[in-house]
Structures are given as structure tokens and as C-alpha cells.
Short mmCIF file of C-alpha atoms in Angstrom, two decimals:
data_model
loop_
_atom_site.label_atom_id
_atom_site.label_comp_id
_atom_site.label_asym_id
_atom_site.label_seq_id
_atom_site.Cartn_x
_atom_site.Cartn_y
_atom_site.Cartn_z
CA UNK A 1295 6.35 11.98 -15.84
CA UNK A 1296 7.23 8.45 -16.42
CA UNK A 1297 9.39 8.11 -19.69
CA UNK A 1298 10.04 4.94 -21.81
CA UNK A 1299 13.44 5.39 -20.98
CA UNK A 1300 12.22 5.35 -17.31
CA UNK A 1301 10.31 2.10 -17.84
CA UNK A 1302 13.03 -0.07 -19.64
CA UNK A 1303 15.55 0.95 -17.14
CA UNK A 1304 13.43 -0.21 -14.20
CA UNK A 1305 12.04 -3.30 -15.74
CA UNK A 1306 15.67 -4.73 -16.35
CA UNK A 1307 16.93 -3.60 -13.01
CA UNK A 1308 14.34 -5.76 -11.77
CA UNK A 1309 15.94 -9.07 -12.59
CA UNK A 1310 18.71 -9.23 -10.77
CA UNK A 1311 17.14 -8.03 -7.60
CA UNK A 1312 18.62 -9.21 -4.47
CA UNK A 1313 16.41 -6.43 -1.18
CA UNK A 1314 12.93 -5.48 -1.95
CA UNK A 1315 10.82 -3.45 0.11
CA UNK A 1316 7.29 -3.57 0.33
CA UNK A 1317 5.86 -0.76 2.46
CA UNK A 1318 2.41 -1.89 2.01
CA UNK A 1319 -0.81 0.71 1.62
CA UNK A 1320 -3.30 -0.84 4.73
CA UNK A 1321 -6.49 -1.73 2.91
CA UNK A 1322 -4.77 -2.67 -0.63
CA UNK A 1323 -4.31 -6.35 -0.68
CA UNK A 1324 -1.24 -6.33 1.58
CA UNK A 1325 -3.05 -9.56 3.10
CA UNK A 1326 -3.15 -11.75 0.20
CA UNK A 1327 0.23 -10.46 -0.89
CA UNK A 1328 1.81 -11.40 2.67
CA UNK A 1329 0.24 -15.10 2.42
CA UNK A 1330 1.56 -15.33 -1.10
CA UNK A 1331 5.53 -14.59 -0.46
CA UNK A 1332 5.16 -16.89 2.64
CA UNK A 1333 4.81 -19.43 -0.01
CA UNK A 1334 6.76 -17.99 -2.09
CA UNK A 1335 10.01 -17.57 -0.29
CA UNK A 1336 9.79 -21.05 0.95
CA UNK A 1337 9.15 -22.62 -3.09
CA UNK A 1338 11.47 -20.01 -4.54
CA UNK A 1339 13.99 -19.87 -1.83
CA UNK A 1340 14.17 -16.47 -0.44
CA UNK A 1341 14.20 -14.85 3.14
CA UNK A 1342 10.99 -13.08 3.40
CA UNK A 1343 10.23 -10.89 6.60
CA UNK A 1344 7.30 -9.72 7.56
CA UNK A 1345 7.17 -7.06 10.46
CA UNK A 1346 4.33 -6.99 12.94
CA UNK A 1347 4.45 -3.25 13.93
CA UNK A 1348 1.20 -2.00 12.44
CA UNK A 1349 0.69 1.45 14.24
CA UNK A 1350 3.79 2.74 13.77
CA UNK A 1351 4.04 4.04 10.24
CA UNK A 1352 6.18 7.78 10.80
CA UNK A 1353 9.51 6.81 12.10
CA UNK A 1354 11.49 9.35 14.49
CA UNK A 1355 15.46 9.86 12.60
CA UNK A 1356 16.60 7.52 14.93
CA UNK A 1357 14.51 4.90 14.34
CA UNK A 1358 14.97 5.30 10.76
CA UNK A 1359 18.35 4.64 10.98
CA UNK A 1360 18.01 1.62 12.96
CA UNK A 1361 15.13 0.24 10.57
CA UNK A 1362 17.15 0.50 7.19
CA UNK A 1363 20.06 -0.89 8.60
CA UNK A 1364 18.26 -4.06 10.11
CA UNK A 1365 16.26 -4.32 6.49
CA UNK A 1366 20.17 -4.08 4.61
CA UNK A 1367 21.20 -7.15 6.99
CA UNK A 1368 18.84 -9.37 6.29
CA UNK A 1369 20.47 -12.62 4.12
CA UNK A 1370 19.53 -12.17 0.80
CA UNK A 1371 17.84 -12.15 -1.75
CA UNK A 1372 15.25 -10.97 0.81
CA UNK A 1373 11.67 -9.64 0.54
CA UNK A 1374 10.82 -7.40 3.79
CA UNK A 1375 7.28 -6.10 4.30
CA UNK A 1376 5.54 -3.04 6.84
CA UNK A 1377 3.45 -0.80 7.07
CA UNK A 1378 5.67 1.84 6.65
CA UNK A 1379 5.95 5.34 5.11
CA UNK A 1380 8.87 5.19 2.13
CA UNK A 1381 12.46 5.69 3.84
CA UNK A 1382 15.37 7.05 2.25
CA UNK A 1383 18.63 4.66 2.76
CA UNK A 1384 20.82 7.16 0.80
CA UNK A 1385 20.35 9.31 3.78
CA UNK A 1386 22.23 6.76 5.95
CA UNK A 1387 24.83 5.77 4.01
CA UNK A 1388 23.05 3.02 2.76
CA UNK A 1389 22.28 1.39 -0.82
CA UNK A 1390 18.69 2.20 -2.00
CA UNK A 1391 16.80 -1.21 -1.95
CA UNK A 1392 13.87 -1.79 -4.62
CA UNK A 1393 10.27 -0.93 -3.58
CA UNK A 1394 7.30 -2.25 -4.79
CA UNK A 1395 3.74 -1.35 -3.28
CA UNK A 1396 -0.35 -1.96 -4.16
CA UNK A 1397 -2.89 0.82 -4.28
CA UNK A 1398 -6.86 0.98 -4.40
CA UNK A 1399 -9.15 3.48 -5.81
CA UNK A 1400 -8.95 5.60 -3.22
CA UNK A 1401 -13.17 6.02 -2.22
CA UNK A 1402 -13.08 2.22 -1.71
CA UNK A 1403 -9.99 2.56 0.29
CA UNK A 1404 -11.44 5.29 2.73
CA UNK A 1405 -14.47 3.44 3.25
CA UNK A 1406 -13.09 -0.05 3.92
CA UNK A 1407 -10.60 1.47 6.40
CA UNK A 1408 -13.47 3.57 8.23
CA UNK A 1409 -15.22 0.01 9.13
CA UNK A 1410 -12.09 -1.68 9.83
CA UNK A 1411 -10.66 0.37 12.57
CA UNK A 1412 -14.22 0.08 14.37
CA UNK A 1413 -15.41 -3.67 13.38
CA UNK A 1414 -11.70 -5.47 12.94
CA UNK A 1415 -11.14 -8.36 10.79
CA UNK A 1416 -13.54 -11.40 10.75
CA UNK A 1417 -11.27 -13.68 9.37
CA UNK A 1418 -7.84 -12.47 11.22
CA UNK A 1419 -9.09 -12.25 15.04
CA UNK A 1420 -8.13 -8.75 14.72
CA UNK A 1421 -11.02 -6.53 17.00
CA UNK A 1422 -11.42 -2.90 16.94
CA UNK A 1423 -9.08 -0.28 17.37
CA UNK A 1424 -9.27 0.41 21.70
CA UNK A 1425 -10.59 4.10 20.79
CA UNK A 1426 -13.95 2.45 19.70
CA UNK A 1427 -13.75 -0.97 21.46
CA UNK A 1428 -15.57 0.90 24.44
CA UNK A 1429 -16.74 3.89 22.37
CA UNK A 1430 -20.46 2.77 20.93
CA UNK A 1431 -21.75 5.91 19.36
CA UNK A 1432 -18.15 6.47 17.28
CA UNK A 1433 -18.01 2.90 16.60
CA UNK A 1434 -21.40 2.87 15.29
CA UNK A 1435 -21.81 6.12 13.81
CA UNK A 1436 -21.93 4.83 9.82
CA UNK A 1437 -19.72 6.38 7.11
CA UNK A 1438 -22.29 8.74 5.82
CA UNK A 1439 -23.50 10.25 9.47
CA UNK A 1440 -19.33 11.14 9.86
CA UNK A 1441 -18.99 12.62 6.69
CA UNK A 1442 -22.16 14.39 6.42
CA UNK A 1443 -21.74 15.99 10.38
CA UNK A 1444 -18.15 16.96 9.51
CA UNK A 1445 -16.37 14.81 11.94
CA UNK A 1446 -12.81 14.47 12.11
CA UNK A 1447 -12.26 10.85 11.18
CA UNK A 1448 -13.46 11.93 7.83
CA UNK A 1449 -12.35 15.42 7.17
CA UNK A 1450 -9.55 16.28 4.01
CA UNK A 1451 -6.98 16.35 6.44
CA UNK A 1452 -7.20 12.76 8.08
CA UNK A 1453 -8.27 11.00 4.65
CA UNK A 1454 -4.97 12.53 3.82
CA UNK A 1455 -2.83 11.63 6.55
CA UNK A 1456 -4.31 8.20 6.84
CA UNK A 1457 -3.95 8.02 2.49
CA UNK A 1458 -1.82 6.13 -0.01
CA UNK A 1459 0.64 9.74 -0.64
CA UNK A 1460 1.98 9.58 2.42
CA UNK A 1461 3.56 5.92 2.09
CA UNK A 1462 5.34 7.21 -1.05
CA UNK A 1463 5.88 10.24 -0.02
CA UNK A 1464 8.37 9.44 3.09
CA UNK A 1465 8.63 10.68 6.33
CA UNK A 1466 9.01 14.68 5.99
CA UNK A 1467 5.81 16.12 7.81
CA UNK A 1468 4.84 17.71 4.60
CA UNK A 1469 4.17 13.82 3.35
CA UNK A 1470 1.53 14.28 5.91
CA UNK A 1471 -0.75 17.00 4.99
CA UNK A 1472 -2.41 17.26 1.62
CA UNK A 1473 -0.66 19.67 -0.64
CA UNK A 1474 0.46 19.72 -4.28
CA UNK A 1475 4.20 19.53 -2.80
CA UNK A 1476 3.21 15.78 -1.19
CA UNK A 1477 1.54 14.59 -4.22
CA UNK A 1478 4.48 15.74 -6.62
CA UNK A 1479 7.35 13.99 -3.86
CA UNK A 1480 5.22 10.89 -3.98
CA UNK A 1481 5.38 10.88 -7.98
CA UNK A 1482 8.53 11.53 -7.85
CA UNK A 1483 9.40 9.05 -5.77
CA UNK A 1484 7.33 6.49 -7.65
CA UNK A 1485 9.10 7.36 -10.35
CA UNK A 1486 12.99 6.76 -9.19
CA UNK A 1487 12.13 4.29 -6.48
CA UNK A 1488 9.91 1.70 -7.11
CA UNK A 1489 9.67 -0.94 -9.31
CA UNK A 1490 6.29 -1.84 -9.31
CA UNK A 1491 2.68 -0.05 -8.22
CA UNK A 1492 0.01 -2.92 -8.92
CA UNK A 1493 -3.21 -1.85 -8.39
CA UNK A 1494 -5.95 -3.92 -6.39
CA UNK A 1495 -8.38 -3.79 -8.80
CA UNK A 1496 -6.16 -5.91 -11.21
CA UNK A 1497 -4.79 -7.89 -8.99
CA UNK A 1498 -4.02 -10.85 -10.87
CA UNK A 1499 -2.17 -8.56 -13.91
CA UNK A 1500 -0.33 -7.11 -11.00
CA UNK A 1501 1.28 -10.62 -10.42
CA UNK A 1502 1.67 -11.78 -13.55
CA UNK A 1503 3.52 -8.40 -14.40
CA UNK A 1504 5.84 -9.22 -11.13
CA UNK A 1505 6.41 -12.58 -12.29
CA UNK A 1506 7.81 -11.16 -15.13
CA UNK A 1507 10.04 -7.87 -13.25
CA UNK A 1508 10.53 -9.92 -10.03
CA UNK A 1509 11.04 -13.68 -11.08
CA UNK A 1510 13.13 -14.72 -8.37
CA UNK A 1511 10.45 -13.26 -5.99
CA UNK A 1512 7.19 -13.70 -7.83
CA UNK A 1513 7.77 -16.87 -9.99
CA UNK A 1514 4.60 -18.93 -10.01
CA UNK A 1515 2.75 -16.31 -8.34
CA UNK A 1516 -0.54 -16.21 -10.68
CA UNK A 1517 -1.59 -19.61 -10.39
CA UNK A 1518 -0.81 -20.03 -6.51
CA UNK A 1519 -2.99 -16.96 -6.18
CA UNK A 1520 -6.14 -18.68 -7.91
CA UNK A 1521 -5.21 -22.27 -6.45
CA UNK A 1522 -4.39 -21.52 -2.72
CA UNK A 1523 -7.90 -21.97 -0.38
CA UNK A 1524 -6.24 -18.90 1.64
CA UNK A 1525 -5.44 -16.60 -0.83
CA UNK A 1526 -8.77 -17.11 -1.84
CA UNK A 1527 -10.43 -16.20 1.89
CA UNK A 1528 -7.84 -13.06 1.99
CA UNK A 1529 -8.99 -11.75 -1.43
CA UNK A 1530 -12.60 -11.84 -0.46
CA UNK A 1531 -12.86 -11.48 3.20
CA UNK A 1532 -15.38 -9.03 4.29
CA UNK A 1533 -15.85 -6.78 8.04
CA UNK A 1534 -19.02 -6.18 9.56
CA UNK A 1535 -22.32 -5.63 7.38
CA UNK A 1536 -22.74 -1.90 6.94
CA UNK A 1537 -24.48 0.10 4.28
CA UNK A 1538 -23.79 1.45 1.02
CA UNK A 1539 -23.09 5.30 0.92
CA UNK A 1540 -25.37 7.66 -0.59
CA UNK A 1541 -24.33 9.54 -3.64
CA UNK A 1542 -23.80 12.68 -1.78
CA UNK A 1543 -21.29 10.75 0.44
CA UNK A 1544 -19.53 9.59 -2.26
CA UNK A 1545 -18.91 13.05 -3.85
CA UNK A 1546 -18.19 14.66 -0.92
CA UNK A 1547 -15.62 12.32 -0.26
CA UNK A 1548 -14.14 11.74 -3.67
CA UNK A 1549 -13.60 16.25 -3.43
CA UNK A 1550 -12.01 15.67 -0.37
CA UNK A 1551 -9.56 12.54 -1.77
CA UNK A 1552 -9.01 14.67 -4.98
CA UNK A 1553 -5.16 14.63 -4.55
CA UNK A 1554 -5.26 11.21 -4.21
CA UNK A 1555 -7.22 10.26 -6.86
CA UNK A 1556 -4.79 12.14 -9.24
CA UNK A 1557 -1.96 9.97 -7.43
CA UNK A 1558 -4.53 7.13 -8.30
CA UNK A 1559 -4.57 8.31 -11.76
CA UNK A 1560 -0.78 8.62 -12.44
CA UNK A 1561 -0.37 5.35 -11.18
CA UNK A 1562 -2.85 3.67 -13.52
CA UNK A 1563 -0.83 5.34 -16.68
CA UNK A 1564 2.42 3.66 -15.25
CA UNK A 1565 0.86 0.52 -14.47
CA UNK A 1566 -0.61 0.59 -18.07
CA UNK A 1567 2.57 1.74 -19.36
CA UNK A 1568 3.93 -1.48 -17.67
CA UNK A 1569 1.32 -3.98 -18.73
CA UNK A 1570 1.88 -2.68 -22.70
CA UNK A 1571 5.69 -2.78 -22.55
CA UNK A 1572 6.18 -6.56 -20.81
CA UNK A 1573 2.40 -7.93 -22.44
CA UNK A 1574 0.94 -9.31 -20.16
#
């Protein structure tokens, strides 16, 4: 578990940062927090790179390799961002950069990533996935009707795959299919690799607490977030109207995310853990 000790030696190695990596969780703010360290890197001075590969999460060996060593060139002190399970540098000779990340409750997470991938992104001209741009009855079909008829897109195994565990997790295929052994590598991981896990739902503790680990990264970050017409529009942006689950749904679901809601939970008693020890 995560130890004072733990803590105090993370928080100070936080200071002197020079490569962090945020692998973002889709769904978990990652769009507000891009927007912010664009204006962040250009009033703090700091290279900030943002990737635009999306789909491509599970990286072949290869293309491992070739990532972490184009993330360890970039002039520093450098923020780089992706959507991207958590790599291992170590394994290619390479000095361990620090990793911070957001997660969500996980039920609001499933559901707002269900719409998404059929209905896009209203205020980011991003459309549908292609599977349902010409697919009406799967686009269409609510969140309920593809839990309740058992269908795929909502079954343990893809809430799993397509889940926060696998971005801490890393790229074994194990990090891919919910078991106790996933969960406990993403803890562990948590534990020795990353700084930070803010959590969505207190997202503006979650950047005062990185103003305070991260200042040559996050300095100023609280009151750009509140100030900034943009950062604004990303926090509250909305997809297509759909409605509310039943109860049912929302059990059913919440038994079928139950590994990740214990990730969930282990990451609110080190976020808490956090908030105590720097007071904020």
C-alpha cells in the first residue's frame, strides 16, 4: 500500500522534475488538462507535446522502443501527453520519467465513453467512430438496451480492456483482461511510478495539489483553470442528449467494473493521503 515514507519521497522528487508523462485515461479531463499546459508551457516556459495518435494505445516492442526514446529527446523540462498504456523505459535502457494521470468514477466513465464513440464531440468536430458512422441500430442502441441484451460493447471484458487499469498497468496482455494480477500491477505501478493520480471529480484540488508537486509545470494552474473561457467549455462540454440509466443498469454495470472501482478506491486514499500531507 502507499506508505508515508512513499508519499514524502515522491512529493520532493517532484520539484526538481525535468520529463513528465501524462498517459491520459480518455474520458477523465485529459481535454481541459491539454488546453491548460498549452498555456502553461508557453507562461512557465516549458516544451509541452501533445501527440495526436488516439487509437493506438498497446504498443508492439518495437514501437515501444521507438516511443520512449523520442519522449527522452525532447528539450527539457518537457511535459509529453497520449493516450497511451504506461511504458517501462528501464526496459530500454532508459531513465524512468515521472507520470502523472486523472481518473473518474469509473460508472460515469463507462457511460460517457459509450456515447462518445457513437455521437463524437460537439465542441471538438470530432464525429463518430466509422464502426457506427454508417451503423444506425449500434449507434443508436442506448446504454441500457446494450447492457441489458448482453452485447459486447458492454460486457466485463471490454469495460475492462477499454478501463482506467490498463493505462497503469502497461503493455503485458494480462494489463488487458480483468484479473486480480492487472489490478495489483496497476497499484503497484501507481505506487513507484507516478507522481500524481488527480481525480476528475476534484478537479480543481487536483491542480492546486500539482501546483504544489509540479511547480515548474503547474504554477498558476488553479486560477487559469476558473479564468480561461476554454477551460471552462472543456470542463462542461456535453455529447448528444441521451437518457439516464435505470438502476438496474447501473448495478449491473458497477458488478461488472468491480475491479476498477477498487482501483478507483485505492486511488482516492492516495489522493487523500496527498491532499492531507501538502494541505491543500
Amino acid at each position: 500500500m502507499y506508505t508515508d515514507k512513499k508519499r514524502k519521497i515522491r512529493v520532493e522528487n517532484g520539484e526538481d522534475a525535468q520529463l513528465v508523462v501524462y498517459n491520459r485515461v480518455p474520458k477523465c479531463g485529459s481535454r481541459s488538462m491539454q488546453m491548460l499546459l498549452l498555456i502553461n508551457s508557453k507562461n512557465n516556459n516549458f516544451t509541452f507535446v501533445s501527440s495526436k495518435l488516439y487509437g493506438e494505445k498497446v504498443l508492439t516492442e518495437d514501437k515501444q522502443a521507438k516511443l520512449v526514446n523520442e519522449i527522452s529527446r525532447i528539450p527539457r523540462p518537457a511535459i509529453y501527453d497520449r493516450h497511451v498504456h504506461f511504458l517501462n523505459f528501464t526496459k530500454f535502457g532508459l531513465t524512468q520519467p515521472i507520470y502523472i494521470n486523472l481518473i473518474r468514477d469509473p460508472f460515469s466513465r463507462a457511460i460517457s465513453g459509450y456515447y462518445y464513440v457513437r455521437f463524437g464531440d460537439i465542441y471538438n468536430n470530432y464525429t463518430a467512430d466509422e464502426h457506427y458512422i454508417n451503423n444506425t441500430k449500434a449507434k443508436y442502441m442506448t446504454f441500457d438496451e446494450c447492457v441489458l441484451q448482453d452485447r459486447v460493447a458492454c460486457s466485463t471484458e471490454t469495460l475492462f480492456s477499454k478501463g482506467m487499469i490498463p493505462f497503469f498497468c502497461g503493455q503485458e496482455p494480462h494489463c488487458r483482461e480483468p484479473s486480480t494480477r492487472a489490478l495489483y500491477d496497476a497499484m503497484r505501478n501507481v505506487i513507484s511510478e507516478y507522481l500524481f493520480v488527480g481525480i476528475l471529480e476534484e478537479f480543481d484540488t487536483s491542480l492546486k495539489m500539482l501546483e504544489r508537486l509540479l511547480p515548474r509545470f503547474f504554477k498558476g494552474s488553479s486560477t487559469k483553470i476558473n479564468s480561461s473561457k476554454k477551460l471552462t467549455t472543456a470542463k462542461s462540454k456535453m455529447h448528444a442528449d441521451r437518457k439516464p440509466p435505470s438502476e438496474e443498469v447501473v448495478q449491473i454495470v458497477k458488478n461488472r467494473l468491480a475491479l476498477e472501482y477498487q482501483f478507483y478506491e485505492f486511488i482516492k486514499v492516495r489522493f487523500n493521503a496527498q491532499k492531507e500531507e501538502l494541505e491543500v
